[in-house]
Tab-separated table of C-alpha atoms and ligand atoms in Angstrom:
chain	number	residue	atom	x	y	z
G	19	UNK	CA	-21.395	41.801	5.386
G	20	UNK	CA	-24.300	43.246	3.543
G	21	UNK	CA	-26.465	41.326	1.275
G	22	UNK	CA	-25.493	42.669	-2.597
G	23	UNK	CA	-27.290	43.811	-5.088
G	24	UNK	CA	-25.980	43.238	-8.625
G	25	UNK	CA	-25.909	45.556	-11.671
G	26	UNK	CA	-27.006	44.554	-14.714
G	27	UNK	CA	-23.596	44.390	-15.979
G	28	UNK	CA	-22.757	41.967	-12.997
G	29	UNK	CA	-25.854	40.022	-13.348
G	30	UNK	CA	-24.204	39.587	-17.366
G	31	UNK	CA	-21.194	38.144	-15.505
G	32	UNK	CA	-22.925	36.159	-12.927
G	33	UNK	CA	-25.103	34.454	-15.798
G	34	UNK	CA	-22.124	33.747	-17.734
G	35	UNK	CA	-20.203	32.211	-15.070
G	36	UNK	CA	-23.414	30.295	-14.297
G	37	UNK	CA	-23.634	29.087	-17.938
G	38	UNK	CA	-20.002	27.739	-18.289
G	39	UNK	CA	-20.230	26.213	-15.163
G	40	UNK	CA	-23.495	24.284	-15.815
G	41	UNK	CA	-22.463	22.795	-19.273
G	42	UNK	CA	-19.130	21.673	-17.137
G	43	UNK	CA	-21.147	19.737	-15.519
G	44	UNK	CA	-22.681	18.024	-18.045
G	45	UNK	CA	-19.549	16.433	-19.015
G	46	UNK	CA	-18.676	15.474	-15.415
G	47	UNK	CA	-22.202	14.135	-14.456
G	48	UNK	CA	-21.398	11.562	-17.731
G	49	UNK	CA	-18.035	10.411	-16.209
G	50	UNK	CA	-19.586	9.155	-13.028
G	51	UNK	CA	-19.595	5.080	-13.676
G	52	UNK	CA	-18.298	2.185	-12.099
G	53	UNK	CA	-14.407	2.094	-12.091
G	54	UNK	CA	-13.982	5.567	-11.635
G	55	UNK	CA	-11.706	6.893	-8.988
G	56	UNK	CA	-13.246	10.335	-6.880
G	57	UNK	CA	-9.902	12.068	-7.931
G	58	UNK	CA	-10.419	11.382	-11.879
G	59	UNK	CA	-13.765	13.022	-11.507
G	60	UNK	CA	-11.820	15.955	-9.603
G	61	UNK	CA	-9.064	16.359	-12.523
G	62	UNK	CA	-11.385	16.350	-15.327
G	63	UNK	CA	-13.577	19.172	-13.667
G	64	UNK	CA	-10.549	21.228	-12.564
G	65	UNK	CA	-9.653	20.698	-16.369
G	66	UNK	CA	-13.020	21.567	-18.237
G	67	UNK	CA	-12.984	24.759	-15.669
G	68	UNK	CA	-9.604	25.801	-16.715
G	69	UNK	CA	-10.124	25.149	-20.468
G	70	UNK	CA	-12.713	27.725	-20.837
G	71	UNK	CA	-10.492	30.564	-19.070
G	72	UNK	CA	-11.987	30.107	-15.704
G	73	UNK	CA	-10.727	29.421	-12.343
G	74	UNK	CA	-11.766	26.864	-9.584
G	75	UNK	CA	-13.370	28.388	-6.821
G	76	UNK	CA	-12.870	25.571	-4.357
G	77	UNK	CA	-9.678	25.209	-4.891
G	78	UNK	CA	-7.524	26.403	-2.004
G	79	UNK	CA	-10.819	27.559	-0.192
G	80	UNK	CA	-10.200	28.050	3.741
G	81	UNK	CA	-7.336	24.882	2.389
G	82	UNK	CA	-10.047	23.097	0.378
G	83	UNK	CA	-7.232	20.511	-1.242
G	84	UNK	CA	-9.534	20.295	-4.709
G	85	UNK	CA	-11.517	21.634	-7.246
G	86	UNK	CA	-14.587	19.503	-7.082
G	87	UNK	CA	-16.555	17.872	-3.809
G	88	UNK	CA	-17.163	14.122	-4.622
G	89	UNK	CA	-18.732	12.919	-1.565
G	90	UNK	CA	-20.231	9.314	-1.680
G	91	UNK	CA	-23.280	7.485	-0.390
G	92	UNK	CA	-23.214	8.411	3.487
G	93	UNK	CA	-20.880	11.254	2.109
G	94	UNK	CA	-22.970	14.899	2.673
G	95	UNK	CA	-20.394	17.282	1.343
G	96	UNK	CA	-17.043	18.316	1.203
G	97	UNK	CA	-15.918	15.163	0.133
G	98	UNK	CA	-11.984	14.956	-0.931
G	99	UNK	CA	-11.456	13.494	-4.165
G	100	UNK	CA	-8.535	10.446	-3.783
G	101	UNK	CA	-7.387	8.113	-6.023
G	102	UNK	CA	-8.011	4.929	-4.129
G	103	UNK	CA	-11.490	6.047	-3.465
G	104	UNK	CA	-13.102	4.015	-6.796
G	105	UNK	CA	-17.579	4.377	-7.376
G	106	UNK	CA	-19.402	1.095	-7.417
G	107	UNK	CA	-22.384	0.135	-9.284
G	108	UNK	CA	-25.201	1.084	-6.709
G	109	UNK	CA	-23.342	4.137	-5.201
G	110	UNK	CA	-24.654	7.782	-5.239
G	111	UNK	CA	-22.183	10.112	-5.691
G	112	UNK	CA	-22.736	14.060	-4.877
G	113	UNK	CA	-20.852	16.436	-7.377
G	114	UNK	CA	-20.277	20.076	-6.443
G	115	UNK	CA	-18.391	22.439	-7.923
G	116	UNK	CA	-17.856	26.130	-9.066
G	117	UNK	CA	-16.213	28.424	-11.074
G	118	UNK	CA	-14.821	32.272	-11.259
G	119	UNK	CA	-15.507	34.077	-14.557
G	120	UNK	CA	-14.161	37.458	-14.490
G	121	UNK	CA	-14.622	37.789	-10.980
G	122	UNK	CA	-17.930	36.687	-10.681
G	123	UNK	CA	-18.632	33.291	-8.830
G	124	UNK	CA	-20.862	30.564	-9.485
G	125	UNK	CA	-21.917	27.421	-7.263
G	126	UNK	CA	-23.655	24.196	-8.375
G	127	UNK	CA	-24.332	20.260	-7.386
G	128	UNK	CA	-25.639	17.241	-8.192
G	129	UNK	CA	-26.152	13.931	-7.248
G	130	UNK	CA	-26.251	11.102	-8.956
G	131	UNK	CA	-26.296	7.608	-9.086
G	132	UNK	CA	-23.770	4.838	-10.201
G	133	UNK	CA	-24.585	2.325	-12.604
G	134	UNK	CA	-28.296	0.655	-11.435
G	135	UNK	CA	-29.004	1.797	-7.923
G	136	UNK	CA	-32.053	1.180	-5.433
G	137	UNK	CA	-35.390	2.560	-5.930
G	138	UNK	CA	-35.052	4.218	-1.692
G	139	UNK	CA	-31.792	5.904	-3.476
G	140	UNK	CA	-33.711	7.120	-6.755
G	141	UNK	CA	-36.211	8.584	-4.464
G	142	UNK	CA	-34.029	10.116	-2.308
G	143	UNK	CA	-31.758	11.959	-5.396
G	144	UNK	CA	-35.457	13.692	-6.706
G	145	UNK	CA	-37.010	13.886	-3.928
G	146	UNK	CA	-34.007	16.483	-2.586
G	147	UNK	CA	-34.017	18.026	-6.513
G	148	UNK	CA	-37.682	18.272	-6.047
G	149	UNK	CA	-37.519	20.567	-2.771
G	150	UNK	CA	-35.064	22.734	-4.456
G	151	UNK	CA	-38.167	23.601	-6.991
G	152	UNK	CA	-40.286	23.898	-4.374
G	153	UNK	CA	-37.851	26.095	-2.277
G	154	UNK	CA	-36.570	28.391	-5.582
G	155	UNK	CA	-40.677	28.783	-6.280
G	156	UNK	CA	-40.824	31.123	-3.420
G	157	UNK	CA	-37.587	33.196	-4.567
G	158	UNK	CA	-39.004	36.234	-5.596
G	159	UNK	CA	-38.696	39.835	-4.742
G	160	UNK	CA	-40.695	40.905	-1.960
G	161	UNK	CA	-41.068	37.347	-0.413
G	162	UNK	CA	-38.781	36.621	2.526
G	163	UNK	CA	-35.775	34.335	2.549
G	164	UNK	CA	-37.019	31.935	5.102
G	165	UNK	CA	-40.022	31.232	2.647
G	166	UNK	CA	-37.466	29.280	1.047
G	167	UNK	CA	-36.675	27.863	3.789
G	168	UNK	CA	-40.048	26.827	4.986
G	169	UNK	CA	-41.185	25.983	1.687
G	170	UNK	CA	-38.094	22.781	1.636
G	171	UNK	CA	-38.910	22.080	5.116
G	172	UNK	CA	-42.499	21.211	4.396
G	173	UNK	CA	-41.806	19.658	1.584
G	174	UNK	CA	-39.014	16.622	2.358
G	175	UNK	CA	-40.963	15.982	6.009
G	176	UNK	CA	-43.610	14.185	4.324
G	177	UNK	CA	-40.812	11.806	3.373
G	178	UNK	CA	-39.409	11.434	6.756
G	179	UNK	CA	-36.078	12.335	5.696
G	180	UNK	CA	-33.595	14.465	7.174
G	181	UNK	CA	-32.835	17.805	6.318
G	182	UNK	CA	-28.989	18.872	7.157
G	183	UNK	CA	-29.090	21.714	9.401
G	184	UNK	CA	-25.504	22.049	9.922
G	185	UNK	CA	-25.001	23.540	5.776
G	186	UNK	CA	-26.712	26.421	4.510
G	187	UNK	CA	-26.968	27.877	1.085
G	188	UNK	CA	-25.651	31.300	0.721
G	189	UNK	CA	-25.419	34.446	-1.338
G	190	UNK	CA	-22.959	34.380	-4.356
G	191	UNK	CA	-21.400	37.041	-6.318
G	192	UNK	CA	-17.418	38.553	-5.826
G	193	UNK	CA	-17.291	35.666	-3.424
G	194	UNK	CA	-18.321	32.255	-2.899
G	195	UNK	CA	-20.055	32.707	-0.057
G	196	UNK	CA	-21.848	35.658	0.685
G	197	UNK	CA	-24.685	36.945	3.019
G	198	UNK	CA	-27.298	35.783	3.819
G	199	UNK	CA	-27.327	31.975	5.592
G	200	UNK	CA	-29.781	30.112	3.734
G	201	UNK	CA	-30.976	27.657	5.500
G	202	UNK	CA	-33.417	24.297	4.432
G	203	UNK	CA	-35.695	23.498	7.258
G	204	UNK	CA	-38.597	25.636	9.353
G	205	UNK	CA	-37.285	28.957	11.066
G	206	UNK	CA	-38.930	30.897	12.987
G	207	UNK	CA	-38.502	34.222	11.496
G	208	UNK	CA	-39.145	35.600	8.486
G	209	UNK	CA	-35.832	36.783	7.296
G	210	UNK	CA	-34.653	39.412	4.790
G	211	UNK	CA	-36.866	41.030	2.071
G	212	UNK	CA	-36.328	39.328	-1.030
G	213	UNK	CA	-35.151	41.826	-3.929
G	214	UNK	CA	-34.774	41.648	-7.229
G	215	UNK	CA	-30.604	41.584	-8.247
G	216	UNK	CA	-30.106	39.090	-5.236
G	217	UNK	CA	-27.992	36.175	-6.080
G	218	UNK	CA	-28.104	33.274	-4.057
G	219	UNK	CA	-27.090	29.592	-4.270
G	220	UNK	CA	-29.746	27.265	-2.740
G	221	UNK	CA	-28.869	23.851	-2.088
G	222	UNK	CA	-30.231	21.354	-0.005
G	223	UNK	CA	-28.710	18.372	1.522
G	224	UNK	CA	-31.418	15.844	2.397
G	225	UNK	CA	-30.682	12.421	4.549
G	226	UNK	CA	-32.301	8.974	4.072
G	227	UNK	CA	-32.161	8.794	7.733
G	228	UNK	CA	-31.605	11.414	10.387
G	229	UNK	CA	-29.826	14.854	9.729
G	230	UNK	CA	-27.790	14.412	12.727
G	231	UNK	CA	-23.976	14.969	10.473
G	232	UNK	CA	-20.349	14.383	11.759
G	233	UNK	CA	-16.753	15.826	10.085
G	234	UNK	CA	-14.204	13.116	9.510
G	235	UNK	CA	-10.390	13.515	10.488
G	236	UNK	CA	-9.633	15.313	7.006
G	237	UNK	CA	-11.716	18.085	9.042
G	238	UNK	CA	-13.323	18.456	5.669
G	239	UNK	CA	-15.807	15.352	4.360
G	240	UNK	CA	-19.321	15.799	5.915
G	241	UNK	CA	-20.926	12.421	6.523
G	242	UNK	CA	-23.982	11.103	8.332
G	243	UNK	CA	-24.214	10.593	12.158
G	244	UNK	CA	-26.533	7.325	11.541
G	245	UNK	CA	-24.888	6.046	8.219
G	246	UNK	CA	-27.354	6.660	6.101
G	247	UNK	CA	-26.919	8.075	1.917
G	248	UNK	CA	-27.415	12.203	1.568
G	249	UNK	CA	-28.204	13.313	-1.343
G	250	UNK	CA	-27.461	17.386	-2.651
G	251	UNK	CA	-28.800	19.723	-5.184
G	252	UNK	CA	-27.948	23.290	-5.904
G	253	UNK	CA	-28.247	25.920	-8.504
G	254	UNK	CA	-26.765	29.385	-8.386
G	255	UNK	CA	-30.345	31.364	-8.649
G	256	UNK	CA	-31.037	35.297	-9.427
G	257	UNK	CA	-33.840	36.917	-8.076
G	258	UNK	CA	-36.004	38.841	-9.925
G	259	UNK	CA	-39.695	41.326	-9.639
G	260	UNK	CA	-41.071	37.705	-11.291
G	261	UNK	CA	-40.299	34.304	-11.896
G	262	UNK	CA	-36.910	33.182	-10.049
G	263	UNK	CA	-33.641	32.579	-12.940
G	264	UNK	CA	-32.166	29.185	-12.415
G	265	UNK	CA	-28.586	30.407	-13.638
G	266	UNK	CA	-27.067	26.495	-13.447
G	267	UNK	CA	-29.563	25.438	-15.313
G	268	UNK	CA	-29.029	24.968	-19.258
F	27	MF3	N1	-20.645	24.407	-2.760
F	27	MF3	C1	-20.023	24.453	-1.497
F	27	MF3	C2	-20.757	25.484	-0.771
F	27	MF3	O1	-21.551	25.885	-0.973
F	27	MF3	C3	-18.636	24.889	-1.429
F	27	MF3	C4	-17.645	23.925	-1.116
F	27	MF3	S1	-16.576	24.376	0.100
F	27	MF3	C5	-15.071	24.305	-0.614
F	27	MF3	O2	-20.697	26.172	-0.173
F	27	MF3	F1	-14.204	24.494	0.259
F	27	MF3	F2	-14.930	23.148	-1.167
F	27	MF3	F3	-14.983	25.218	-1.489
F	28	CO	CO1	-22.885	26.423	-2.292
C-alpha cells in the first residue's frame, strides 16, 4: 500500500480524532493506582471512547480481545487487560489506545508509573518519552523517515538500553496501520521522502535490559526475553513544510 497523503479536510478529521483521543487519556493515565485491576483500566477507556461518539480501534483488531493495551513492568505491548491482573505500588504500567472519529484513526501511549516507583524505572519512562522528541524533531518534509529512526537510535544507546526491534510505528489515517514501517533503531537506508500531509504514529518501545522480546501463549502480550521493565511512548504526529504537529498532544 502507498504511503497517503491527507487533505486538509482529512487532516481536520485526523486532528480531531487526535484531540478526543488525547484528553481520553488524561482521565485514564489518573486511574492508574494501586488496587486497580488491568481490565478496569480497559472498561473505563472503552467507555470515555464511546461517550464522545467514537469507536475503539483495537477492539476486534486481527482478534485484539480489548479496547486498551495495559501491559505491565516486563510487559512491552499488547498486553490483555484481565480482571485478576491488579497494579502494585512500584509497577509501570504501559497504556495504549486509539480511537475512530468519522473514519479517521488515531494511535497513542503512555507509560506510567504506579504509586512511588524506582529512580532506574523513572529514568527509563523519560528517557523513552525523551527519544520520541528527539525522533519527531527530525519529522519534517523533505527529511527521510529513517532520520527518525536514527535520530531514537542514537539517542537511547547512550543509556544502554534496548530498543525493540520487533514493533514499528506506522502510518495512520483510514486505518490503523498504514505504510510506511517505522522503525526505532539505526537502518541503513534512508527511507521515504518525508512530505508534508503524512500522518504517522511514532512510538518507541525502549528496554531496561536487552531488546531481545518474546509473545506469550495469548499470542498477543509482548514481553521481554531477559525480564527486564519496557517502557512505550507514542503520539499520532502530522507532518508538515515546518515544525512536526504532535496531534496526541493537548
Ligand atoms: N498501538 C498499537 C500499534 O500501534 C496497536 C495495538 S494492536 C491492537 O500499533 F491489536 F491492539 F490493536
Ligand atoms: Co501505534
Amino acid at each position: 500500500m502507498a504511503v497517503t497523503i491527507k487533505s486538509n479536510r482529512e487532516i481536520e478529521l485526523m486532528r480531531e480524532s487526535c484531540r478526543l483521543l488525547a484528553n481520553i487519556f488524561e482521565e485514564l493515565g489518573n486511574s492508574v493506582k494501586p488496587g486497580i485491576s488491568t481490565l478496569s483500566i480497559d472498561r473505563l477507556g472503552e467507555k470515555l471512547i464511546r461517550s464522545c461518539g467514537c469507536v475503539p480501534n483495537f477492539l476486534h483488531y486481527e482478534g485484539y480481545p480489548a479496547s486498551i493495551c495495559v501491559s505491565v513492568n516486563d510487559e512491552v505491548v499488547h498486553g490483555i487487560p484481565r480482571a485478576n491482573r491488579i497494579l502494585h505500588e512500584g509497577d509501570i504500567v504501559s497504556l495504549d489506545a486509539g480511537l475512530i472519529y468519522k473514519g479517521y484513526h488515531s494511535d497513542m501511549a503512555r507509560t506510567f508509573g504506579v504509586g512511588k516507583i524506582s529512580d532506574d524505572a523513572r529514568k527509563l519512562i523519560e528517557e523513552t518519552r525523551n527519544s520520541f522528541f528527539e525522533g519527531v524533531s527530525k519529522a519534517k518534509q523533505g527529511n527521510h523517515l529513517y532520520d527518525i529512526s536514527n535520530t531514537i537510535d542514537d539517542y537511547i544507546s547512550q543509556f544502554g538500553y534496548g530498543i525493540v526491534e520487533d514493533l514499528t510505528g506506522h502510518g495512520i489515517g483510514t486505518s490503523l496501520h498504514e505504510d510506511p514501517q517505522i522503525p526505532n533503531f539505526r537502518q541503513k537506508r534512508r527511507g521515504l521522502k518525508l512530505q508534508a500531509g503524512m500522518t504517522l504514529a511514532i512510538e518507541p518501545m525502549i528496554n531496561m535490559g536487552r531488546a531481545d522480546v518474546e509473545w506469550l501463549e495469548d499470542d498477543w502480550t509482548v514481553v521481554t526475553e531477559d525480564g527486564s521493565l519496557s517502557a512505550h511512548y507514542e503520539n499520532t504526529v502530522l507532518i508538515t513544510d515546518g515544525e512536526p504537529e504532535i496531534l496526541t498532544l493537548l
